[in-house]
Amino acid sequence: ARVESGTGRQPRFHRTMLRVRDPQVSVPFYERNFGMTLVHWMAFSERGFSVYFLERQRQGQTSPPCSLEKTSTDCERYLLNMEGTTLELMHHHGTETDTQFSGYWSGNTGKDASDDLYAEEPPARGFGHIAFNVTDVYDACKRLECNGVSFRKKPNEGRMRGLAFALDPDAYWIEICSRPRRLGWPEYENLSQTMLRVKDGPKSVEFYTKHLGMTLLRRSDFKKWGFSLFFLASVSQGELEAALEARRRKRKRRSASSSSSSSSSSSSSSCGAASPSELWNPVLELTWNHGTESDPNFRVHDGNTAPKGFGHIGFLVDSLKETRANLEAAGIRFSDKAEVERLNGA
């Protein structure tokens, strides 16, 4: 819950949690390669883990000093009042020196995958990747290669040219996408999305828009390949209006004869809102493989039982108690209350 509550603000997409083997490796990786800033960390020594929060900040933005060695209550206050979104890295103490530790699950192998991504467990995948948007994908990937970053896919490989998937130290996928050059942002990159696979696309969209205040920005249907993508954001009316105004300025400059191409194999609807790439803060990308919604035995793997990796996404709210009561009244399920108490306000 927010430290400064009672403001009447909508829930805000606040974090994506990934388990990591060694924060002394992972935190500098994201700082060095993606311009992120460590804004706070918390150690739960009695439970054997620590969590680290990183934010990709705007140019000129400041936050209380924080390092791997020292944080503060000011850092915690910043974290719990921010408008941005963080990457939360969870470290289970001891994995960094455990020679028998086999690593974490990236989210992209499973029984529903094919070729080299096929695995007997889990039965169905869930989390897919995080992403950063840049103006020039090819230049960004050259910079990452020079820093020794490995890739699942480079931008000139595969069927989807012009985008890439880098790998972090725990082999989580990081999509490198392009954003409109007209935005003119001075920051080289921005944290742009978290992708989750879902059983029922329309039902999940209803959940996030109705109960967590998100806005559906775009739906893209790929009928030929049997899946759809939904892009949702925690975004204020002011943020939407600013993005739409920038788009209107572009259209005025564009030649009247220009038009976009279409394909019979896919269709996309902007839902009258800004494009995901026009927003600074990340969106939630939901991937729905058609037909899973009618399979009573299908369930995406949430990452919190073996194999483990991704843990959860989080939302910042004014009143945790009130939000929980409203969600329970709407029939939304929760983890057990004892666990909630142990997590100290989450």
XYZ file of N, CA and C in Angstrom, residues 74-293:
660
model
N 13.777 6.621 3.720
C 13.457 7.529 2.625
C 13.320 6.755 1.315
N 14.164 5.748 1.142
C 14.071 4.904 -0.054
C 12.753 4.136 -0.066
N 12.359 3.629 1.085
C 11.100 2.899 1.178
C 9.914 3.812 0.872
N 9.961 5.044 1.401
C 8.895 6.005 1.135
C 8.819 6.320 -0.354
N 9.976 6.477 -0.979
C 9.996 6.729 -2.427
C 9.339 5.570 -3.179
N 9.739 4.348 -2.823
C 9.208 3.158 -3.491
C 7.695 3.084 -3.394
N 7.162 3.414 -2.216
C 5.731 3.237 -1.970
C 4.899 4.467 -2.304
N 5.493 5.422 -2.988
C 4.731 6.576 -3.472
C 5.000 6.881 -4.945
N 5.767 6.046 -5.605
C 6.195 6.319 -6.964
C 5.066 6.138 -7.969
N 5.201 6.811 -9.107
C 4.275 6.641 -10.222
C 4.842 5.674 -11.257
N 6.099 5.317 -11.097
C 6.740 4.422 -12.039
C 6.545 2.957 -11.681
N 7.274 2.105 -12.400
C 7.178 0.650 -12.232
C 8.570 0.090 -12.008
N 8.676 -0.893 -11.150
C 9.986 -1.456 -10.826
C 10.124 -2.904 -11.285
N 11.374 -3.300 -11.375
C 11.737 -4.707 -11.519
C 12.172 -5.154 -10.136
N 11.479 -6.116 -9.568
C 11.779 -6.619 -8.228
C 12.562 -7.925 -8.358
N 13.785 -7.928 -7.873
C 14.632 -9.117 -7.938
C 14.675 -9.765 -6.563
N 14.222 -11.013 -6.476
C 14.218 -11.744 -5.200
C 15.404 -12.692 -5.147
N 16.150 -12.596 -4.042
C 17.328 -13.447 -3.856
C 17.121 -14.333 -2.641
N 17.128 -15.637 -2.849
C 17.101 -16.597 -1.744
C 18.546 -16.831 -1.311
N 18.841 -16.446 -0.092
C 20.217 -16.448 0.396
C 20.885 -17.815 0.232
N 22.066 -17.803 -0.310
C 22.846 -19.030 -0.458
C 22.914 -19.557 -1.878
N 21.968 -19.166 -2.752
C 21.990 -19.694 -4.120
C 23.248 -19.258 -4.865
N 23.793 -18.088 -4.502
C 24.949 -17.552 -5.218
C 26.213 -18.387 -5.012
N 26.249 -19.187 -3.947
C 27.427 -20.013 -3.681
C 27.132 -21.510 -3.758
N 25.909 -21.861 -4.086
C 25.490 -23.263 -4.134
C 25.893 -23.874 -5.481
N 26.871 -24.751 -5.458
C 27.353 -25.351 -6.711
C 26.342 -26.325 -7.312
N 25.354 -26.751 -6.500
C 24.331 -27.664 -6.988
C 23.097 -26.938 -7.517
N 23.071 -25.611 -7.387
C 21.910 -24.842 -7.833
C 21.797 -24.902 -9.353
N 20.632 -25.320 -9.837
C 20.463 -25.565 -11.275
C 19.897 -24.378 -12.040
N 19.605 -23.293 -11.345
C 19.103 -22.114 -12.039
C 17.594 -21.975 -11.963
N 17.107 -20.855 -12.452
C 15.674 -20.567 -12.437
C 15.056 -20.774 -13.815
N 13.754 -20.969 -13.809
C 12.967 -21.190 -15.034
C 12.704 -19.857 -15.722
N 12.990 -19.774 -17.008
C 12.820 -18.518 -17.742
C 11.366 -18.205 -18.045
N 10.504 -19.228 -17.961
C 9.102 -19.053 -18.308
C 8.765 -19.507 -19.712
N 9.779 -19.859 -20.507
C 9.529 -20.122 -21.923
C 9.750 -21.564 -22.365
N 10.025 -22.455 -21.417
C 10.089 -23.879 -21.739
C 8.897 -24.574 -21.078
N 8.412 -25.618 -21.723
C 7.273 -26.340 -21.170
C 6.729 -27.348 -22.157
N 5.733 -28.076 -21.731
C 5.149 -29.128 -22.559
C 4.336 -28.560 -23.708
N 3.920 -27.289 -23.591
C 3.163 -26.647 -24.665
C 4.076 -25.896 -25.628
N 5.392 -26.017 -25.466
C 6.350 -25.391 -26.374
C 6.836 -26.418 -27.391
N 7.635 -25.973 -28.336
C 8.128 -26.882 -29.372
C 9.635 -26.700 -29.558
N 10.196 -27.593 -30.337
C 11.619 -27.569 -30.678
C 12.490 -27.525 -29.412
N 13.475 -26.624 -29.355
C 14.393 -26.643 -28.222
C 13.783 -26.089 -26.945
N 12.562 -25.540 -27.030
C 11.892 -25.023 -25.840
C 10.970 -26.055 -25.196
N 10.826 -27.215 -25.829
C 9.968 -28.255 -25.263
C 10.604 -28.835 -23.995
N 9.766 -29.030 -22.964
C 10.202 -29.671 -21.720
C 9.007 -30.402 -21.115
N 9.267 -31.431 -20.363
C 8.179 -32.206 -19.754
C 7.441 -31.409 -18.680
N 8.133 -30.483 -18.037
C 7.529 -29.617 -17.015
C 7.895 -28.165 -17.294
N 6.948 -27.271 -17.050
C 5.573 -27.475 -16.602
C 4.662 -27.840 -17.777
N 3.426 -28.245 -17.490
C 2.488 -28.592 -18.570
C 2.189 -27.415 -19.494
N 2.160 -26.191 -18.945
C 1.882 -25.002 -19.759
C 2.718 -23.834 -19.235
N 3.192 -23.005 -20.144
C 4.020 -21.869 -19.754
C 3.161 -20.721 -19.203
N 3.815 -19.748 -18.570
C 3.095 -18.596 -18.033
C 3.822 -17.313 -18.386
N 4.693 -16.836 -17.499
C 5.502 -15.645 -17.771
C 6.328 -15.842 -19.035
N 6.476 -14.734 -19.813
C 7.268 -14.820 -21.030
C 8.527 -13.981 -21.015
N 8.386 -12.666 -20.740
C 9.552 -11.799 -20.787
C 9.217 -10.423 -20.231
N 10.264 -9.635 -19.985
C 10.128 -8.205 -19.803
C 10.665 -7.570 -21.080
N 10.507 -6.251 -21.220
C 10.972 -5.616 -22.451
C 11.437 -4.193 -22.179
N 12.342 -3.740 -23.032
C 12.768 -2.350 -23.064
C 12.564 -1.827 -24.478
N 12.052 -0.606 -24.583
C 11.903 0.055 -25.874
C 13.080 0.980 -26.123
N 13.530 1.024 -27.366
C 14.637 1.890 -27.780
C 14.290 2.491 -29.137
N 15.008 3.520 -29.518
C 14.779 4.134 -30.831
C 15.378 3.290 -31.946
N 16.524 2.680 -31.686
C 17.221 1.885 -32.702
C 17.572 0.522 -32.107
N 16.824 -0.497 -32.481
C 17.022 -1.841 -31.931
C 18.401 -2.386 -32.298
N 18.831 -2.154 -33.528
C 20.120 -2.697 -33.989
C 21.283 -2.069 -33.216
N 21.222 -0.761 -33.004
C 22.273 -0.092 -32.239
C 22.271 -0.577 -30.795
N 21.076 -0.726 -30.213
C 20.976 -1.185 -28.823
C 21.589 -2.571 -28.667
N 21.331 -3.443 -29.633
C 21.856 -4.803 -29.537
C 23.371 -4.834 -29.721
N 23.908 -3.942 -30.539
C 25.365 -3.852 -30.676
C 25.995 -3.445 -29.357
N 25.363 -2.483 -28.684
C 25.873 -2.039 -27.386
C 25.835 -3.175 -26.372
N 24.749 -3.929 -26.366
C 24.630 -5.044 -25.429
C 25.665 -6.122 -25.732
N 25.865 -6.417 -27.014
C 26.881 -7.407 -27.398
C 28.265 -6.980 -26.937
N 28.569 -5.707 -27.084
C 29.869 -5.197 -26.645
C 30.056 -5.351 -25.144
N 28.942 -5.364 -24.406
C 28.990 -5.557 -22.955
C 28.954 -7.032 -22.556
N 28.981 -7.917 -23.554
C 29.012 -9.344 -23.265
C 27.663 -9.974 -22.988
N 26.567 -9.285 -23.338
C 25.221 -9.820 -23.109
C 24.911 -10.887 -24.151
N 24.319 -12.002 -23.703
C 23.937 -13.085 -24.607
C 22.536 -12.839 -25.168
N 22.218 -13.520 -26.264
C 20.937 -13.331 -26.937
C 20.253 -14.669 -27.205
N 18.945 -14.669 -27.061
C 18.120 -15.767 -27.555
C 17.861 -15.554 -29.048
N 17.633 -14.306 -29.422
C 17.385 -13.951 -30.817
C 17.919 -12.546 -31.089
N 18.690 -12.397 -32.139
C 19.181 -11.087 -32.550
C 18.206 -10.476 -33.564
N 18.264 -9.153 -33.766
C 17.231 -8.505 -34.577
C 17.191 -8.908 -36.043
N 18.284 -9.448 -36.566
C 18.295 -9.868 -37.970
C 18.073 -11.368 -38.120
N 17.609 -12.012 -37.052
C 17.371 -13.464 -37.083
C 15.878 -13.766 -36.989
N 15.510 -14.944 -37.473
C 14.156 -15.438 -37.299
C 13.123 -14.760 -38.176
N 11.848 -15.079 -37.882
C 10.735 -14.587 -38.685
C 10.412 -13.123 -38.373
N 10.607 -12.741 -37.125
C 10.267 -11.377 -36.698
C 11.538 -10.522 -36.716
N 11.790 -9.850 -37.819
C 12.983 -9.006 -37.937
C 12.749 -7.671 -37.222
N 13.841 -7.102 -36.719
C 13.746 -5.788 -36.116
C 13.442 -5.789 -34.635
N 13.348 -6.960 -34.039
C 13.250 -7.042 -32.580
C 14.157 -8.164 -32.110
N 14.522 -8.107 -30.842
C 15.489 -9.069 -30.321
C 15.089 -9.522 -28.924
N 15.695 -10.625 -28.505
C 15.526 -11.113 -27.137
C 16.910 -11.340 -26.539
N 17.280 -10.460 -25.608
C 18.526 -10.629 -24.867
C 18.261 -11.517 -23.655
N 19.331 -12.003 -23.041
C 19.215 -12.856 -21.862
C 19.917 -12.202 -20.680
N 19.265 -12.196 -19.529
C 19.908 -11.636 -18.341
C 20.740 -12.728 -17.672
N 21.405 -12.461 -16.559
C 22.285 -13.476 -15.956
C 21.585 -14.764 -15.545
N 20.267 -14.715 -15.330
C 19.512 -15.921 -14.992
C 18.753 -16.477 -16.184
N 19.065 -15.985 -17.378
C 18.478 -16.439 -18.645
C 17.018 -16.043 -18.818
N 16.539 -15.041 -18.080
C 15.223 -14.476 -18.384
C 15.318 -13.724 -19.702
N 14.233 -13.770 -20.473
C 14.212 -13.111 -21.778
C 13.900 -11.626 -21.613
N 14.664 -10.789 -22.310
C 14.440 -9.344 -22.338
C 14.228 -8.941 -23.785
N 12.993 -8.596 -24.123
C 12.700 -8.184 -25.493
C 13.213 -6.762 -25.714
N 13.843 -6.544 -26.851
C 14.301 -5.213 -27.246
C 13.421 -4.774 -28.412
N 12.578 -3.772 -28.173
C 11.592 -3.318 -29.153
C 11.883 -1.881 -29.567
N 11.288 -1.478 -30.671
C 11.470 -0.101 -31.136
C 10.329 0.782 -30.642
N 10.640 2.048 -30.433
C 9.635 3.056 -30.094
C 9.728 4.174 -31.132
N 8.678 4.961 -31.307
C 8.691 6.004 -32.336
C 9.809 7.023 -32.117
N 10.561 7.274 -33.153
C 11.644 8.250 -33.072
C 11.101 9.647 -32.774
N 9.856 9.907 -33.213
C 9.251 11.225 -33.024
C 9.057 11.580 -31.558
N 9.087 10.587 -30.661
C 8.912 10.885 -29.246
C 10.018 11.800 -28.731
N 11.223 11.624 -29.293
C 12.327 12.501 -28.948
C 12.801 12.396 -27.506
N 12.535 11.259 -26.880
C 12.950 11.107 -25.482
C 14.473 11.059 -25.388
N 15.062 11.773 -24.424
C 16.526 11.752 -24.291
C 17.055 10.452 -23.692
N 16.208 9.729 -22.970
C 16.640 8.466 -22.354
C 16.826 7.404 -23.445
N 17.915 6.654 -23.350
C 18.226 5.680 -24.403
C 17.177 4.575 -24.475
N 16.682 4.139 -23.318
C 15.693 3.068 -23.285
C 14.680 3.330 -22.185
N 13.548 2.617 -22.249
C 12.567 2.635 -21.158
C 12.019 1.228 -20.951
N 11.803 0.885 -19.684
C 11.170 -0.393 -19.354
C 9.760 -0.349 -19.909
N 9.410 -1.281 -20.801
C 8.199 -1.098 -21.592
C 7.113 -2.148 -21.416
N 7.434 -3.337 -20.942
C 6.358 -4.322 -20.806
C 6.765 -5.534 -19.975
N 5.740 -6.204 -19.479
C 5.849 -7.539 -18.895
C 4.839 -8.411 -19.616
N 5.291 -9.523 -20.157
C 4.392 -10.410 -20.894
C 4.028 -11.635 -20.065
N 2.722 -11.883 -19.968
C 2.197 -13.058 -19.293
C 1.266 -13.808 -20.238
N 1.384 -15.120 -20.279
C 0.409 -15.935 -20.999
C -0.809 -16.152 -20.110
N -1.995 -16.148 -20.699
C -3.228 -16.306 -19.929
C -4.116 -17.361 -20.583
N -4.978 -17.943 -19.781
C -5.878 -18.989 -20.281
C -6.983 -18.412 -21.145
N -7.575 -17.288 -20.707
C -8.727 -16.695 -21.373
C -8.480 -15.199 -21.517
N -8.136 -14.763 -22.720
C -7.783 -13.373 -22.946
C -8.856 -12.375 -22.532
N -10.067 -12.471 -23.077
C -11.110 -11.500 -22.712
C -11.435 -11.506 -21.221
N -11.421 -12.668 -20.603
C -11.710 -12.738 -19.171
C -10.611 -12.057 -18.357
N -9.358 -12.233 -18.754
C -8.252 -11.593 -18.051
C -8.281 -10.078 -18.236
N -8.611 -9.626 -19.435
C -8.725 -8.189 -19.677
C -9.788 -7.586 -18.770
N -10.915 -8.270 -18.646
C -11.986 -7.780 -17.766
C -11.491 -7.684 -16.322
N -10.721 -8.661 -15.874
C -10.200 -8.653 -14.508
C -9.323 -7.426 -14.265
N -8.370 -7.183 -15.157
C -7.418 -6.092 -14.936
C -8.049 -4.711 -15.122
N -9.003 -4.597 -16.020
C -9.639 -3.293 -16.224
C -10.690 -3.008 -15.154
N -11.482 -3.997 -14.805
C -12.578 -3.795 -13.851
C -12.088 -3.690 -12.415
N -11.124 -4.527 -12.052
C -10.722 -4.615 -10.643
C -9.420 -3.889 -10.307
N -8.553 -3.659 -11.292
C -7.276 -3.020 -11.004
C -7.066 -1.738 -11.801
N -8.136 -1.257 -12.418
C -8.126 0.066 -13.024
C -7.256 0.242 -14.244
N -6.857 -0.844 -14.897
C -6.006 -0.711 -16.072
C -6.828 -0.307 -17.295
N -6.154 0.241 -18.286
C -6.778 0.652 -19.537
C -6.292 -0.250 -20.656
N -7.238 -0.802 -21.428
C -6.858 -1.605 -22.590
C -6.453 -0.657 -23.710
N -5.190 -0.736 -24.113
C -4.663 0.143 -25.153
C -4.813 -0.453 -26.539
N -4.579 -1.752 -26.637
C -4.579 -2.374 -27.962
C -4.855 -3.870 -27.854
N -5.549 -4.371 -28.868
C -5.725 -5.813 -29.029
C -5.266 -6.172 -30.436
N -4.422 -7.174 -30.543
C -3.947 -7.648 -31.839
C -4.281 -9.125 -31.962
N -4.990 -9.487 -33.037
C -5.391 -10.874 -33.283
C -4.583 -11.440 -34.440
N -3.981 -12.595 -34.207
C -3.198 -13.276 -35.226
C -3.901 -14.599 -35.544
N -4.898 -14.494 -36.385
C -5.766 -15.649 -36.656
C -5.001 -16.805 -37.286
N -4.058 -16.479 -38.160
C -3.297 -17.523 -38.840
C -2.543 -18.397 -37.859
N -2.042 -17.784 -36.781
C -1.254 -18.526 -35.797
C -2.043 -18.837 -34.526
N -3.291 -18.408 -34.464
C -4.168 -18.817 -33.372
C -3.896 -18.187 -32.019
N -3.498 -16.915 -32.007
C -3.319 -16.263 -30.709
C -3.646 -14.783 -30.812
N -3.852 -14.156 -29.660
C -4.121 -12.726 -29.572
C -3.244 -12.106 -28.492
N -2.953 -10.828 -28.662
C -2.199 -10.064 -27.679
C -3.051 -8.892 -27.193
N -3.007 -8.645 -25.892
C -3.715 -7.526 -25.294
C -2.692 -6.680 -24.526
N -2.732 -5.369 -24.721
C -1.800 -4.472 -24.047
C -2.589 -3.551 -23.118
N -2.281 -3.640 -21.819
C -2.985 -2.852 -20.818
C -1.990 -1.991 -20.039
N -2.475 -0.848 -19.555
C -1.593 0.052 -18.822
C -2.306 0.675 -17.634
N -1.532 0.934 -16.578
C -1.988 1.792 -15.484
C -1.592 3.200 -15.895
N -2.547 3.966 -16.351
C -2.231 5.247 -16.953
C -3.288 6.274 -16.576
N -2.852 7.478 -16.245
C -3.781 8.551 -15.898
C -4.340 9.186 -17.169
N -5.420 9.923 -17.026
C -6.001 10.615 -18.174
C -5.010 11.608 -18.752
N -4.236 12.261 -17.878
C -3.236 13.213 -18.355
C -2.162 12.550 -19.193
N -1.715 11.369 -18.782
C -0.692 10.640 -19.542
C -1.230 10.223 -20.907
N -2.492 9.776 -20.945
C -3.112 9.384 -22.211
C -3.245 10.583 -23.142
N -3.712 11.691 -22.600
C -3.909 12.887 -23.426
C -2.590 13.391 -23.988
N -1.526 13.325 -23.199
C -0.218 13.769 -23.678
C 0.267 12.893 -24.826
N 0.074 11.574 -24.702
C 0.500 10.655 -25.753
C -0.330 10.856 -27.018
N -1.630 11.058 -26.862
C -2.495 11.262 -28.018
C -2.206 12.584 -28.712
N -1.868 13.608 -27.940
C -1.523 14.896 -28.532
C -0.249 14.779 -29.359
N 0.728 14.023 -28.866
C 1.956 13.803 -29.633
C 1.647 13.076 -30.936
N 0.714 12.133 -30.889
C 0.333 11.401 -32.095
C -0.369 12.331 -33.090
N -1.229 13.226 -32.587
C -1.938 14.163 -33.474
C -0.954 15.096 -34.177
N 0.077 15.506 -33.463
C 1.091 16.358 -34.082
C 1.806 15.628 -35.218
N 2.033 14.322 -35.009
C 2.687 13.528 -36.051
C 1.801 13.446 -37.288
N 0.497 13.209 -37.071
C -0.420 13.058 -38.199
C -0.511 14.339 -39.024
N -0.411 15.479 -38.369
C -0.461 16.744 -39.089
C 0.730 16.904 -40.011
N 1.864 16.323 -39.602
C 3.083 16.421 -40.404
C 3.143 15.373 -41.511
N 2.318 14.360 -41.355
C 2.405 13.239 -42.287
C 1.695 13.544 -43.603
N 2.204 13.036 -44.662
C 1.591 13.256 -45.963
C 0.212 12.629 -46.001
N -0.735 13.306 -46.649
C -2.107 12.812 -46.732
C -2.195 11.519 -47.526
N -1.181 11.256 -48.331
C -1.212 10.055 -49.170
C -0.698 8.813 -48.458
N -0.092 8.980 -47.278
C 0.481 7.821 -46.593
C -0.616 6.990 -45.993
N -0.428 5.689 -45.941
C -1.402 4.781 -45.334
C -0.687 3.562 -44.832
N -1.257 2.899 -43.857
C -0.644 1.697 -43.297
C -1.146 0.475 -44.022
N -0.310 -0.537 -44.131
C -0.696 -1.794 -44.788
C -1.429 -2.682 -43.829
N -2.205 -3.603 -44.366
C -2.940 -4.549 -43.533
C -2.722 -5.948 -44.028
N -2.975 -6.898 -43.194
C -2.773 -8.300 -43.530
C -3.986 -9.097 -43.135
N -4.351 -10.058 -43.952
C -5.517 -10.883 -43.646
C -5.246 -11.824 -42.488
N -3.940 -12.038 -42.159
C -3.613 -12.981 -41.096
C -3.641 -12.350 -39.725
N -3.690 -11.008 -39.645
C -3.709 -10.364 -38.344
C -4.505 -9.078 -38.404
N -5.007 -8.657 -37.271
C -5.712 -7.389 -37.177
C -5.388 -6.785 -35.826
N -5.446 -5.435 -35.789
C -5.107 -4.743 -34.561
C -6.056 -3.599 -34.338
N -6.445 -3.416 -33.086
C -7.319 -2.319 -32.711
C -6.681 -1.544 -31.577
N -6.610 -0.207 -31.724
C -5.986 0.622 -30.698
C -6.942 0.961 -29.568
N -8.210 0.590 -29.691
C -9.209 0.818 -28.642
C -9.352 2.301 -28.317
N -9.000 3.174 -29.275
C -9.151 4.605 -29.090
C -8.183 5.209 -28.101
N -7.139 4.474 -27.718
C -6.195 4.950 -26.713
C -4.816 5.102 -27.334
N -3.855 5.498 -26.503
C -2.480 5.644 -26.958
C -1.880 4.282 -27.284
N -0.865 4.293 -28.133
C -0.135 3.067 -28.428
C 0.754 2.714 -27.240
N 0.976 1.428 -26.965
C 1.865 1.046 -25.863
C 3.243 1.687 -25.961
N 3.760 1.836 -27.179
C 5.108 2.385 -27.350
C 5.164 3.895 -27.153
N 4.005 4.550 -26.996
C 3.970 5.994 -26.776
C 4.016 6.358 -25.293
N 3.999 5.341 -24.425
C 3.978 5.571 -22.982
C 5.341 5.272 -22.380
N 5.721 6.060 -21.380
C 6.996 5.818 -20.714
C 6.922 4.579 -19.827
N 5.897 4.475 -19.009
C 5.787 3.341 -18.081
C 5.389 2.065 -18.814
N 5.778 0.915 -18.280
C 5.512 -0.350 -18.967
C 4.049 -0.752 -18.972
N 3.715 -1.540 -19.978
C 2.378 -2.101 -20.095
C 2.424 -3.575 -19.713
N 1.248 -4.121 -19.475
C 1.092 -5.554 -19.252
C 0.623 -6.157 -20.569
N 1.422 -7.054 -21.131
C 1.065 -7.722 -22.382
C 0.550 -9.122 -22.053
N -0.693 -9.389 -22.407
C -1.292 -10.695 -22.164
C -1.349 -11.466 -23.474
N -0.769 -12.659 -23.483
C -0.775 -13.523 -24.662
C -1.790 -14.638 -24.454
N -2.748 -14.726 -25.372
C -3.836 -15.726 -25.262
C -3.784 -16.635 -26.483
N -3.488 -17.903 -26.253
C -3.539 -18.905 -27.310
C -4.963 -19.432 -27.416
N -5.590 -19.208 -28.552
C -7.007 -19.513 -28.720
C -7.307 -20.991 -28.451
N -8.354 -21.223 -27.705
C -8.794 -22.581 -27.403
C -8.500 -23.015 -25.986
N -7.498 -22.410 -25.357
C -7.176 -22.809 -23.979
C -8.305 -22.458 -23.016
N -9.100 -21.444 -23.371
C -10.189 -21.022 -22.477
C -11.265 -22.102 -22.317
